[in-house]
PDB file of N, CA and C in Angstrom:
ATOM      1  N   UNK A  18       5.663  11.297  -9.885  1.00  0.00           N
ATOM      2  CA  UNK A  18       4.347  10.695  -9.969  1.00  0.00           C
ATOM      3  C   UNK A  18       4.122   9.829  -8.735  1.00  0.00           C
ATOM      4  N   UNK A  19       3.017  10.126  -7.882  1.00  0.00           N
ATOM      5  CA  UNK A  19       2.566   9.008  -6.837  1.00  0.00           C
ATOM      6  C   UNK A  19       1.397   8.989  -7.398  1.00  0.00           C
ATOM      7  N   UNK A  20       0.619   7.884  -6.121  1.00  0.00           N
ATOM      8  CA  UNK A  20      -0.680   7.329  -6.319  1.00  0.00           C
ATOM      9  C   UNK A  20      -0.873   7.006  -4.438  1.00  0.00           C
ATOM     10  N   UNK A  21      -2.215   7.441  -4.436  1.00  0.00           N
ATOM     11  CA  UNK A  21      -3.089   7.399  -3.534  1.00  0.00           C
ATOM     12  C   UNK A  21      -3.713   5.785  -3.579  1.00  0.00           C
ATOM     13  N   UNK A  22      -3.290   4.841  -2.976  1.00  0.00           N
ATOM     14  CA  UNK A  22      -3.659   3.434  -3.019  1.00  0.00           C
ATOM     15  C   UNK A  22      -5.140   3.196  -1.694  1.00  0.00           C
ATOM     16  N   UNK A  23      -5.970   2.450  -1.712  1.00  0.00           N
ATOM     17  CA  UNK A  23      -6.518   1.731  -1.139  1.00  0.00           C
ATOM     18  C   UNK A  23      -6.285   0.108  -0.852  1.00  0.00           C
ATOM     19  N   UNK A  24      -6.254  -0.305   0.615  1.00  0.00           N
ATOM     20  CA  UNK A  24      -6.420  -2.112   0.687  1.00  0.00           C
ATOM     21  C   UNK A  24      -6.086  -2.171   1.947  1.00  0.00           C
ATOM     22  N   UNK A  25      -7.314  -3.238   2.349  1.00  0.00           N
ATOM     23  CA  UNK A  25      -7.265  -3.459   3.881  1.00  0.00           C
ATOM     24  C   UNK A  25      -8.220  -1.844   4.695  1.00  0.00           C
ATOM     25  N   UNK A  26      -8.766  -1.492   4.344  1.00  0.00           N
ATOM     26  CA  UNK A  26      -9.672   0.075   4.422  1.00  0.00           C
ATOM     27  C   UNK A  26      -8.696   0.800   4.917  1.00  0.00           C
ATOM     28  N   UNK A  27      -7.687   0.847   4.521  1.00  0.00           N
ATOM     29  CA  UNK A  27      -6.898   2.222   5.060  1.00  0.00           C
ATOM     30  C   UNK A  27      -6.251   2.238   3.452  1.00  0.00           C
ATOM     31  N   UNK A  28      -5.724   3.994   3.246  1.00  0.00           N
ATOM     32  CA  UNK A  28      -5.081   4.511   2.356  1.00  0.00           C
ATOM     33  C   UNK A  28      -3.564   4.565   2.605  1.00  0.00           C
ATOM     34  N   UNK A  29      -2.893   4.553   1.317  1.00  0.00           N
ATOM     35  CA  UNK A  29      -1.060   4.942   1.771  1.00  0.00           C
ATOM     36  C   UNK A  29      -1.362   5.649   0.285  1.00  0.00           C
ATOM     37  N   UNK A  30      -0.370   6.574   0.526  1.00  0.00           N
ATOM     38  CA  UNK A  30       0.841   7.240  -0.259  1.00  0.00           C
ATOM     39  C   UNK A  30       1.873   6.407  -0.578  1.00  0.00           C
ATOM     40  N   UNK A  31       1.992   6.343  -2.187  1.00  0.00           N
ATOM     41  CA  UNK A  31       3.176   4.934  -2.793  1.00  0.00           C
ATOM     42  C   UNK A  31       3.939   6.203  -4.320  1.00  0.00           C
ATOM     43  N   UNK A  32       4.893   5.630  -4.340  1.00  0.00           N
ATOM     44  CA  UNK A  32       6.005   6.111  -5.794  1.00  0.00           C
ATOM     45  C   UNK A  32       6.514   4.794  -5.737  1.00  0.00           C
ATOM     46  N   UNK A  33       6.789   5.002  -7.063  1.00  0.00           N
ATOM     47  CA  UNK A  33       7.188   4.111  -7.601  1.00  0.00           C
ATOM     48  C   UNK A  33       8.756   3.495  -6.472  1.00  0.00           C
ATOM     49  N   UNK A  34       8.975   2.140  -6.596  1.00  0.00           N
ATOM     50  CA  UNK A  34       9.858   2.030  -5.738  1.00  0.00           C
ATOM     51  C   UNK A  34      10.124   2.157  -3.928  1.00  0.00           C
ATOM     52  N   UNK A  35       8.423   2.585  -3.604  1.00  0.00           N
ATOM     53  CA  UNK A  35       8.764   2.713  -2.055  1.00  0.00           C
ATOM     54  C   UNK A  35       8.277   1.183  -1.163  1.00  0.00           C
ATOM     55  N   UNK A  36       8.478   1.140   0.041  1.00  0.00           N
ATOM     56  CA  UNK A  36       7.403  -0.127   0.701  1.00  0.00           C
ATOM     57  C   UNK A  36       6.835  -0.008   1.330  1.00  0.00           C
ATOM     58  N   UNK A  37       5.774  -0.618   1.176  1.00  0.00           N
ATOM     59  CA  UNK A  37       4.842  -0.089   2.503  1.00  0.00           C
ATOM     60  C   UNK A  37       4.243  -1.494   2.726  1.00  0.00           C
ATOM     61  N   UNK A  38       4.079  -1.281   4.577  1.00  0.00           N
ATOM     62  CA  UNK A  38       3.577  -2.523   5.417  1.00  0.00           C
ATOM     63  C   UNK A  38       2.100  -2.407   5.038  1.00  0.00           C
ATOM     64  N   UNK A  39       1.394  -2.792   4.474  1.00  0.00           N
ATOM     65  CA  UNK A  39      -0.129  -3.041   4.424  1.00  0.00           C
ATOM     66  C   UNK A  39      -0.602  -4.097   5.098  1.00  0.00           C
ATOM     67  N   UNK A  40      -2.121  -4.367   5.387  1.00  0.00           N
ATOM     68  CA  UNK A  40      -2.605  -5.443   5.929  1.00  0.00           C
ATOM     69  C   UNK A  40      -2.513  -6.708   5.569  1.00  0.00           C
ATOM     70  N   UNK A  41      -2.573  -7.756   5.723  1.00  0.00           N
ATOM     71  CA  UNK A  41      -2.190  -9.492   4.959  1.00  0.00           C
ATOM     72  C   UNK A  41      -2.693  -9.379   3.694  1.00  0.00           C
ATOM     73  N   UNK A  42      -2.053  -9.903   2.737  1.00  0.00           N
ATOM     74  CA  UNK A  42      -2.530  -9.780   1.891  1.00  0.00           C
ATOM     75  C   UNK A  42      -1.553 -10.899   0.899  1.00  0.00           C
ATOM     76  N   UNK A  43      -2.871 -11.880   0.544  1.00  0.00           N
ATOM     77  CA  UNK A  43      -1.956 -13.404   0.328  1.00  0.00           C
ATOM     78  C   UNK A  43      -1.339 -13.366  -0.749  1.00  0.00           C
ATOM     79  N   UNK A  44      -0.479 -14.315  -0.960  1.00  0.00           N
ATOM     80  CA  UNK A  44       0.615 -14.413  -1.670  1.00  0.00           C
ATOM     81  C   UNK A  44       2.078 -14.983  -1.151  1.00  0.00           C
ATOM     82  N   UNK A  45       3.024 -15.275  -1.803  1.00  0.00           N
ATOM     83  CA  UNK A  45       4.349 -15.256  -1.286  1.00  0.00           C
ATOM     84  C   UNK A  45       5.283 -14.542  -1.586  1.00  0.00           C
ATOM     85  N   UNK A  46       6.183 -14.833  -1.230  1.00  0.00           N
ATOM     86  CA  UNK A  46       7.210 -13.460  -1.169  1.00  0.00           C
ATOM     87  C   UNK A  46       7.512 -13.536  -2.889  1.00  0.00           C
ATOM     88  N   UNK A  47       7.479 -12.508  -3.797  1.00  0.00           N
ATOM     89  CA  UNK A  47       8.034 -12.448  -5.088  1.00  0.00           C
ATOM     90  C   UNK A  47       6.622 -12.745  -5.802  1.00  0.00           C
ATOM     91  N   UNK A  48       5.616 -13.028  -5.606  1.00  0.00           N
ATOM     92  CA  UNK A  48       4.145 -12.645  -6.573  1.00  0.00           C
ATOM     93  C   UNK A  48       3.850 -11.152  -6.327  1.00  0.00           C
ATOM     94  N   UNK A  49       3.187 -11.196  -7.678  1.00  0.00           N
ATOM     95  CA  UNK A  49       3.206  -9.864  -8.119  1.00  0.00           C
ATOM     96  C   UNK A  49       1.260  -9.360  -8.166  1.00  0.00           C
ATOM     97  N   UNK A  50       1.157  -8.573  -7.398  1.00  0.00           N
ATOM     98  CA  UNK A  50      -0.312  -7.866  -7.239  1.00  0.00           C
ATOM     99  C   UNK A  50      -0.252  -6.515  -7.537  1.00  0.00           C
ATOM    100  N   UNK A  51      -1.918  -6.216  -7.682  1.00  0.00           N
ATOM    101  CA  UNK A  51      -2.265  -4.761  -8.008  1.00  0.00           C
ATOM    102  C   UNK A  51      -3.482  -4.412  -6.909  1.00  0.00           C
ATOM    103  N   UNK A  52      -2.769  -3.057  -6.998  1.00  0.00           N
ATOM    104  CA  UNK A  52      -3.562  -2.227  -5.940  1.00  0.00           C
ATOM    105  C   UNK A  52      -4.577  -1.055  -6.621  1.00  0.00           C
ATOM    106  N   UNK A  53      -5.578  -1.154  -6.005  1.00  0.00           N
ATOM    107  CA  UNK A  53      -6.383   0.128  -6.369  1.00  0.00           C
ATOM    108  C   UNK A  53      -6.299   1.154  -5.822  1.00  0.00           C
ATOM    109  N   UNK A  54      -6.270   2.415  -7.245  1.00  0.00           N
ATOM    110  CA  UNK A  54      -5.622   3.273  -7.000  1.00  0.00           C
ATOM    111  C   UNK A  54      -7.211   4.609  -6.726  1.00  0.00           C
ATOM    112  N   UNK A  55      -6.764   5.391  -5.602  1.00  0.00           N
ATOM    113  CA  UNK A  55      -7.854   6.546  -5.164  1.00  0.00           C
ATOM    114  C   UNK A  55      -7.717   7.494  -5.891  1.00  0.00           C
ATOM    115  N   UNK A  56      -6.556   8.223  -6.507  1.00  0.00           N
ATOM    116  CA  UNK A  56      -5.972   9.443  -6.398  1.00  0.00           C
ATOM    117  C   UNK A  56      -4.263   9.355  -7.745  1.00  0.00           C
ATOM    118  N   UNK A  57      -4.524   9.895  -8.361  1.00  0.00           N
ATOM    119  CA  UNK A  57      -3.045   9.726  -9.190  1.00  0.00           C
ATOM    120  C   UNK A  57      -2.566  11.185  -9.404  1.00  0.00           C
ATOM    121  N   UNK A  58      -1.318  11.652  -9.069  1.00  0.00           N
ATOM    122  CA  UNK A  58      -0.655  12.831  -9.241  1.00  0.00           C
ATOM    123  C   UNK A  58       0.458  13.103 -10.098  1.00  0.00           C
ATOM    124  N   UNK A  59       0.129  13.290 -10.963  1.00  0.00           N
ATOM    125  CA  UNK A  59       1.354  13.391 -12.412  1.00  0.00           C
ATOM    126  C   UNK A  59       1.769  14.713 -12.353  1.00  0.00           C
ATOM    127  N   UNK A  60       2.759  15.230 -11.688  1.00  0.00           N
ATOM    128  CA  UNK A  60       3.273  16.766 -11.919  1.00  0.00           C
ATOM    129  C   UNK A  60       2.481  17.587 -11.320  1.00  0.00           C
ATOM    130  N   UNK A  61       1.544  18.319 -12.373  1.00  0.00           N
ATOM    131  CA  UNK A  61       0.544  19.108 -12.254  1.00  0.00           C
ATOM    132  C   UNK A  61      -0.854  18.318 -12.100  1.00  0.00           C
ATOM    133  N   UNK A  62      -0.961  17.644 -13.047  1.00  0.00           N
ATOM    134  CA  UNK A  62      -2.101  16.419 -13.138  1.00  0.00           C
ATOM    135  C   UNK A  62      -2.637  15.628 -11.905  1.00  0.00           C
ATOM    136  N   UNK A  63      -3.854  15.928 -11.450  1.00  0.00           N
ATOM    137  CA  UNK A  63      -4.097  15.163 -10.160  1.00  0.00           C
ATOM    138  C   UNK A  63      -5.833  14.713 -10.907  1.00  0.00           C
ATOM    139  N   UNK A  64      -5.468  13.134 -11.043  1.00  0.00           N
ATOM    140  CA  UNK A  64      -6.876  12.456 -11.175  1.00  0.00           C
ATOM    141  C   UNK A  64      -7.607  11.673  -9.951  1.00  0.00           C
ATOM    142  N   UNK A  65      -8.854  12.489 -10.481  1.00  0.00           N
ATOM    143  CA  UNK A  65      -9.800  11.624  -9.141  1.00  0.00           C
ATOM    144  C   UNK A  65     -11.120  10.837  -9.589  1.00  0.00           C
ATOM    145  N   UNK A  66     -11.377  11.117 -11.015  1.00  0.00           N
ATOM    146  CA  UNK A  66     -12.187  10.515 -11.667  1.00  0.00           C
ATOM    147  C   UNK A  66     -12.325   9.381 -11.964  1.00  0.00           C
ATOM    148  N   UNK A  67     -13.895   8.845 -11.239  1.00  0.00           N
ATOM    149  CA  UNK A  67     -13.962   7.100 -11.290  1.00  0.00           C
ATOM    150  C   UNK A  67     -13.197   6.241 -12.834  1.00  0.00           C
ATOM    151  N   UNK A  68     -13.705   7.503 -13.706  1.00  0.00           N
ATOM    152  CA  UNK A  68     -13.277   6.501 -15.265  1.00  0.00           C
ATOM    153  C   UNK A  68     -12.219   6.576 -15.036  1.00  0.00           C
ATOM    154  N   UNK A  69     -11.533   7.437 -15.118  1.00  0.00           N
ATOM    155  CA  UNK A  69      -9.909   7.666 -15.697  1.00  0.00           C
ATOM    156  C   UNK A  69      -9.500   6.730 -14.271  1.00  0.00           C
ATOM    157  N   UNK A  70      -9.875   6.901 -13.006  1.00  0.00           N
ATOM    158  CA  UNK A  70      -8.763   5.797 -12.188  1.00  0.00           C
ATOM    159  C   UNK A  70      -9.056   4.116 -12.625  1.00  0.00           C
ATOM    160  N   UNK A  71      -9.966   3.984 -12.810  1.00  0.00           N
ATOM    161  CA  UNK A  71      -9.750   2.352 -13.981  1.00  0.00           C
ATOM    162  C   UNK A  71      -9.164   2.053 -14.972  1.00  0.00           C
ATOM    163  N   UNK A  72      -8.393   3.240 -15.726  1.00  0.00           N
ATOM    164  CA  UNK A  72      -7.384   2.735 -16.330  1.00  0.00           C
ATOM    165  C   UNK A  72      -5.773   2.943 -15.935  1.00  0.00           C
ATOM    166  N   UNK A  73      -6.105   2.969 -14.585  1.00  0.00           N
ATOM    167  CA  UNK A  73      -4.814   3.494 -13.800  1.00  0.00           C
ATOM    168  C   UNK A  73      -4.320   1.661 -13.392  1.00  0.00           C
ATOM    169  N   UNK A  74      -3.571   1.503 -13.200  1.00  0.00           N
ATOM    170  CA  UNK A  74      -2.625   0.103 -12.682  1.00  0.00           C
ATOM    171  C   UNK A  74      -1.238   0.462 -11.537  1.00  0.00           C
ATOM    172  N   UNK A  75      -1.734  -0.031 -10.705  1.00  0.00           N
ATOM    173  CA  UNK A  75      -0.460   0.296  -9.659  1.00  0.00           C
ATOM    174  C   UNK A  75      -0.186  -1.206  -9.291  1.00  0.00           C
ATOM    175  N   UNK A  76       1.116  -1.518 -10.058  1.00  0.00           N
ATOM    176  CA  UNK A  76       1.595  -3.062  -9.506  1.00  0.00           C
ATOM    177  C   UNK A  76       2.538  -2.651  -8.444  1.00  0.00           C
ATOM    178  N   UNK A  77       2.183  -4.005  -7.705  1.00  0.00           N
ATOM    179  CA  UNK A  77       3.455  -4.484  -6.697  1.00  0.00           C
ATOM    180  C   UNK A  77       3.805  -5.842  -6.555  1.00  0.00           C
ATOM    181  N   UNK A  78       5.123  -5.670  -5.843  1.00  0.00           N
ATOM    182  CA  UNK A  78       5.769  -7.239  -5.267  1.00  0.00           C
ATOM    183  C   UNK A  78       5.530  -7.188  -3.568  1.00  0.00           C
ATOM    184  N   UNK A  79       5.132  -8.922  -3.642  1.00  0.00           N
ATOM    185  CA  UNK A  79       5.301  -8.999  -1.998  1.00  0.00           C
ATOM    186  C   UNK A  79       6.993  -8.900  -1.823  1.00  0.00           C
ATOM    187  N   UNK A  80       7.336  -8.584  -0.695  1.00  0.00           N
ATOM    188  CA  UNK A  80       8.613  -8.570  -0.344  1.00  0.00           C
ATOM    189  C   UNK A  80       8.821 -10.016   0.711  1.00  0.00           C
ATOM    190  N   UNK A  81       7.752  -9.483   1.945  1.00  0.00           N
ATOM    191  CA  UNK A  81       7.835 -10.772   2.602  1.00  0.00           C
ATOM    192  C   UNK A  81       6.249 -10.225   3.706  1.00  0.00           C
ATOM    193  N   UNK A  82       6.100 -11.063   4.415  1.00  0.00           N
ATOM    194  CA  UNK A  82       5.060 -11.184   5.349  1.00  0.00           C
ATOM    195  C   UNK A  82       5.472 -11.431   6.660  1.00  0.00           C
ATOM    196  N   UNK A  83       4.787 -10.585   7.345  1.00  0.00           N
ATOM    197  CA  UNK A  83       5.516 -10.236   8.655  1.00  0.00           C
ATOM    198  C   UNK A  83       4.496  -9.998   9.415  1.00  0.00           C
ATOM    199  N   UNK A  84       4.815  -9.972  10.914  1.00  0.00           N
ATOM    200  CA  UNK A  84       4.116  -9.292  12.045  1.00  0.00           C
ATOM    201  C   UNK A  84       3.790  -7.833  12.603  1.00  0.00           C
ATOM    202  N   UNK A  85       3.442  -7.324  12.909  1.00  0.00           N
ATOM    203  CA  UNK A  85       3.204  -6.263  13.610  1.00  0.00           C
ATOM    204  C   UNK A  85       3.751  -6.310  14.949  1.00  0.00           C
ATOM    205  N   UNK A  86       4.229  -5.209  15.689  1.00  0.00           N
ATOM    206  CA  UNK A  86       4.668  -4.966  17.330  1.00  0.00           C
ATOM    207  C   UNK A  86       3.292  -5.692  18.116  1.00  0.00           C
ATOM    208  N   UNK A  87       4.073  -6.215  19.037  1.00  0.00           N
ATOM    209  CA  UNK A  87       2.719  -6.826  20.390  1.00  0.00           C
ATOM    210  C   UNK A  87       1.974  -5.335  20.820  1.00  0.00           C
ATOM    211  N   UNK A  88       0.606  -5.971  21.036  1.00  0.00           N
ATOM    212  CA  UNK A  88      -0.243  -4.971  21.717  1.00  0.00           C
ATOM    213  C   UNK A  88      -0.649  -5.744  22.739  1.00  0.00           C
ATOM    214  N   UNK A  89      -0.678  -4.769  24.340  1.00  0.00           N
ATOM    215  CA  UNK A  89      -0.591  -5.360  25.398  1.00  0.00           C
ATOM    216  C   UNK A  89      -1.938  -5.327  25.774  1.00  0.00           C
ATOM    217  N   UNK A  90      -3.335  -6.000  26.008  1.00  0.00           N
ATOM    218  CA  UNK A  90      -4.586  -5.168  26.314  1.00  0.00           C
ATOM    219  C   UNK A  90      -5.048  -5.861  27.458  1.00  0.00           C
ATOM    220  N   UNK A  91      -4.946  -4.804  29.044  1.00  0.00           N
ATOM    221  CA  UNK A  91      -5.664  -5.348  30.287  1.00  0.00           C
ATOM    222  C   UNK A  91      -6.981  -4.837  29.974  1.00  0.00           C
ATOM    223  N   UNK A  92      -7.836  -5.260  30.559  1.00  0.00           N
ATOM    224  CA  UNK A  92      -9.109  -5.272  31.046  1.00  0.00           C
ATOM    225  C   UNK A  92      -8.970  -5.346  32.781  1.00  0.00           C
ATOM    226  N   UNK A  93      -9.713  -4.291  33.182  1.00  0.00           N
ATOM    227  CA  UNK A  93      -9.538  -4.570  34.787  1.00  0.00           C
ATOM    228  C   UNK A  93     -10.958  -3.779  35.146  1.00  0.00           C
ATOM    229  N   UNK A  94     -12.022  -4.071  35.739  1.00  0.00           N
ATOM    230  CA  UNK A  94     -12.978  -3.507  36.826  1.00  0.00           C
ATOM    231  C   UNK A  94     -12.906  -3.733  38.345  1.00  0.00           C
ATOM    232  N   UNK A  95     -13.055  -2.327  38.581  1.00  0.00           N
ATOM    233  CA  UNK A  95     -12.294  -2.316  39.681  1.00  0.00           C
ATOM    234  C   UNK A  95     -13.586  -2.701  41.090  1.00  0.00           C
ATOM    235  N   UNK A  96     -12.996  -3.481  42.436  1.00  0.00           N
ATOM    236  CA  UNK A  96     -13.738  -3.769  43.131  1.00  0.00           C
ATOM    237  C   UNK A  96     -13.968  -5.468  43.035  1.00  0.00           C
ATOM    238  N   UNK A  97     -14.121  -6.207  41.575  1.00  0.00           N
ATOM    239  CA  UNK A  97     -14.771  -7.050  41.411  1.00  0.00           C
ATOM    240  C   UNK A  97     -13.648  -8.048  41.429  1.00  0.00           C
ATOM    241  N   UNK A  98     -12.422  -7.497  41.330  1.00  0.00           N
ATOM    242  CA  UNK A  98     -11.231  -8.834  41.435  1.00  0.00           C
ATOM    243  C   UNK A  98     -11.441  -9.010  39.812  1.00  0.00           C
ATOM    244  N   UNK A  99     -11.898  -8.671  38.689  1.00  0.00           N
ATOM    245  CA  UNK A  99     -12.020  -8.954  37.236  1.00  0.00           C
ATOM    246  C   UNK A  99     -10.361  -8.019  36.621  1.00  0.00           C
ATOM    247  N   UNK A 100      -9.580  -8.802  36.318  1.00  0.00           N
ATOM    248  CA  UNK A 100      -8.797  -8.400  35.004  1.00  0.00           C
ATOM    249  C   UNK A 100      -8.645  -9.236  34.439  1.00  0.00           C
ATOM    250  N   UNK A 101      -8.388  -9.011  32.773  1.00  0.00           N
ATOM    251  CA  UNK A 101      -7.813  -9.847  31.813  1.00  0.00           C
ATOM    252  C   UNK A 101      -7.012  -9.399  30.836  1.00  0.00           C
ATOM    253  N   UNK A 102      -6.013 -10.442  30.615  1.00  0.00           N
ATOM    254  CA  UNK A 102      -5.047  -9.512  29.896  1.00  0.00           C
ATOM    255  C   UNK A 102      -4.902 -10.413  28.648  1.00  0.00           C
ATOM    256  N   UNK A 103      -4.417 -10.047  27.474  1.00  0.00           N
ATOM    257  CA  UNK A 103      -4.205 -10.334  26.026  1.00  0.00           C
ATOM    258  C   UNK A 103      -3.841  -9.687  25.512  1.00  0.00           C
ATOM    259  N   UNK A 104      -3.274 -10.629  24.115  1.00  0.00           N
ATOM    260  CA  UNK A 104      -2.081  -9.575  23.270  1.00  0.00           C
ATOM    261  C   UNK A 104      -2.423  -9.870  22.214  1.00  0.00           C
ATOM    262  N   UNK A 105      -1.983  -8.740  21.360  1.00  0.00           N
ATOM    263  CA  UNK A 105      -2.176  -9.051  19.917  1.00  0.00           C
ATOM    264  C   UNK A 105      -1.321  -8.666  18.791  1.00  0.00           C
ATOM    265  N   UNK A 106      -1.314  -9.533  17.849  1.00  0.00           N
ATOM    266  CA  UNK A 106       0.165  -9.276  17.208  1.00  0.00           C
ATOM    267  C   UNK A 106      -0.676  -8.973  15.176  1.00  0.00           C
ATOM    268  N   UNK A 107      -0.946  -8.026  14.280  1.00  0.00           N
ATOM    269  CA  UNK A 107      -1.153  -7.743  13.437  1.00  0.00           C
ATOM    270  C   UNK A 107      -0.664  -8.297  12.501  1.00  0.00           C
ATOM    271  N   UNK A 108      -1.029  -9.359  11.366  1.00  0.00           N
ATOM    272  CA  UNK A 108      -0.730  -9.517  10.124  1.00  0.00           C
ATOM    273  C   UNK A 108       0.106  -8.789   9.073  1.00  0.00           C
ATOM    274  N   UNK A 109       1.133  -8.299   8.739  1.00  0.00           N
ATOM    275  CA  UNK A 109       1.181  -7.698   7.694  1.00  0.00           C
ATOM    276  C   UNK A 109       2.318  -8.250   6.619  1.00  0.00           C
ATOM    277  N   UNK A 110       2.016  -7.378   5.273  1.00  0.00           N
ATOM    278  CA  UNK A 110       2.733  -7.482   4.355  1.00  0.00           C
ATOM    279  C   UNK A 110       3.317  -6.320   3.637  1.00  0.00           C
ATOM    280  N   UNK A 111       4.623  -6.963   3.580  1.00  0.00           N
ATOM    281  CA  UNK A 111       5.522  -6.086   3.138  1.00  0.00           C
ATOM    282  C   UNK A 111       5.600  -5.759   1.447  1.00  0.00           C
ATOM    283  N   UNK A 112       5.090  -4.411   0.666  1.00  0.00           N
ATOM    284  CA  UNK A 112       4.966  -4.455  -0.635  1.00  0.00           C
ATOM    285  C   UNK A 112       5.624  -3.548  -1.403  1.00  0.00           C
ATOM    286  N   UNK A 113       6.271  -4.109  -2.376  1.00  0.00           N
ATOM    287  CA  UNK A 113       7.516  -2.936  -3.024  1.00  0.00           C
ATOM    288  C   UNK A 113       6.521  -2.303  -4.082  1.00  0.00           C
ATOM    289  N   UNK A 114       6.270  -1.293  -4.513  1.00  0.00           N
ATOM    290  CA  UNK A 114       5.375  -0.518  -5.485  1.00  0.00           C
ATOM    291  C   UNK A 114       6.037  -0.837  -6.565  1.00  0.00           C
ATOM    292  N   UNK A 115       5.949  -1.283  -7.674  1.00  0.00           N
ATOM    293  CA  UNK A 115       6.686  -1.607  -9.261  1.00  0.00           C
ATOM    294  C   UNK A 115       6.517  -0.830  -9.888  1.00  0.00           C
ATOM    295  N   UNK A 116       5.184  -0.186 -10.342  1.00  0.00           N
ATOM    296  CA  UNK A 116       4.900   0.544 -11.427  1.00  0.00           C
ATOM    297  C   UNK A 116       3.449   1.016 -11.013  1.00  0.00           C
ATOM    298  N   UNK A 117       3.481   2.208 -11.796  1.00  0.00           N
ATOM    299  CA  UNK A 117       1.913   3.122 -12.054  1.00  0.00           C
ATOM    300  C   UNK A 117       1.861   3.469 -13.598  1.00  0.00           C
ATOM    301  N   UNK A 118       0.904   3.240 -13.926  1.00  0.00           N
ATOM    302  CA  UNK A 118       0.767   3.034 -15.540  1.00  0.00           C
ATOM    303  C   UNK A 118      -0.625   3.560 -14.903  1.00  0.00           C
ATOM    304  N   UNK A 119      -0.731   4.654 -16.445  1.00  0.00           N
ATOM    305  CA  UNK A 119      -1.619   5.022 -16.836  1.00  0.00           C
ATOM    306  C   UNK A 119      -1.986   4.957 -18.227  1.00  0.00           C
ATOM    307  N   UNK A 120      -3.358   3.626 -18.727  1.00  0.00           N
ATOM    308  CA  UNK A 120      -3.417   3.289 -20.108  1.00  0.00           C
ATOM    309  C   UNK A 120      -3.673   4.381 -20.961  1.00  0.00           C
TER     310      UNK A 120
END
């Protein structure tokens, strides 16, 4: 059984037990959140229906909160003597999938 999750506008693929880096998402390490679920695949069973995914529940644990790799970004036009450079480092959180329950 997986589940097709939404948060932070991007989708992951989760089973029970996997982690995935998602966007910040507050809390501290060991509170427990739920994710909304797009898509649920039971065997054969694949739900996509608005009703039936509201009674779907996909909990998780934060694990911990972390950074993302540096991103290096020049800006340069050429002729004018103009570059600028900056970096940027991504928010994220680390989330263990607990459970998918379907009521």
């Amino acid at each position: 059984m997986y589940a097709i999750v939404k948060t932070g506008g991007k989708q992951y693929k989760v089973a029970v037990g996997d982690v995935v880096e998602v966007e910040k998402l507050e809390g501290a390490p060991g509170t427990e959140l739920s994710l909304a679920a797009v898509l649920v695949v039971d065997g054969t069973d694949v739900t996509t229906d608005a009703d039936a995914l509201a009674k779907v529940s996909v909990t998780g644990k934060v694990v911990e909160q972390t950074k993302g790799p540096k991103i290096r970004i020049h800006k340069f036009k050429n002729k004018t003597g103009y570059h600028k450079r900056q970096g940027h480092r991504q928010k994220l959180t680390r989330v263990e999938v607990t459970g998918i329950k379907v009521k």
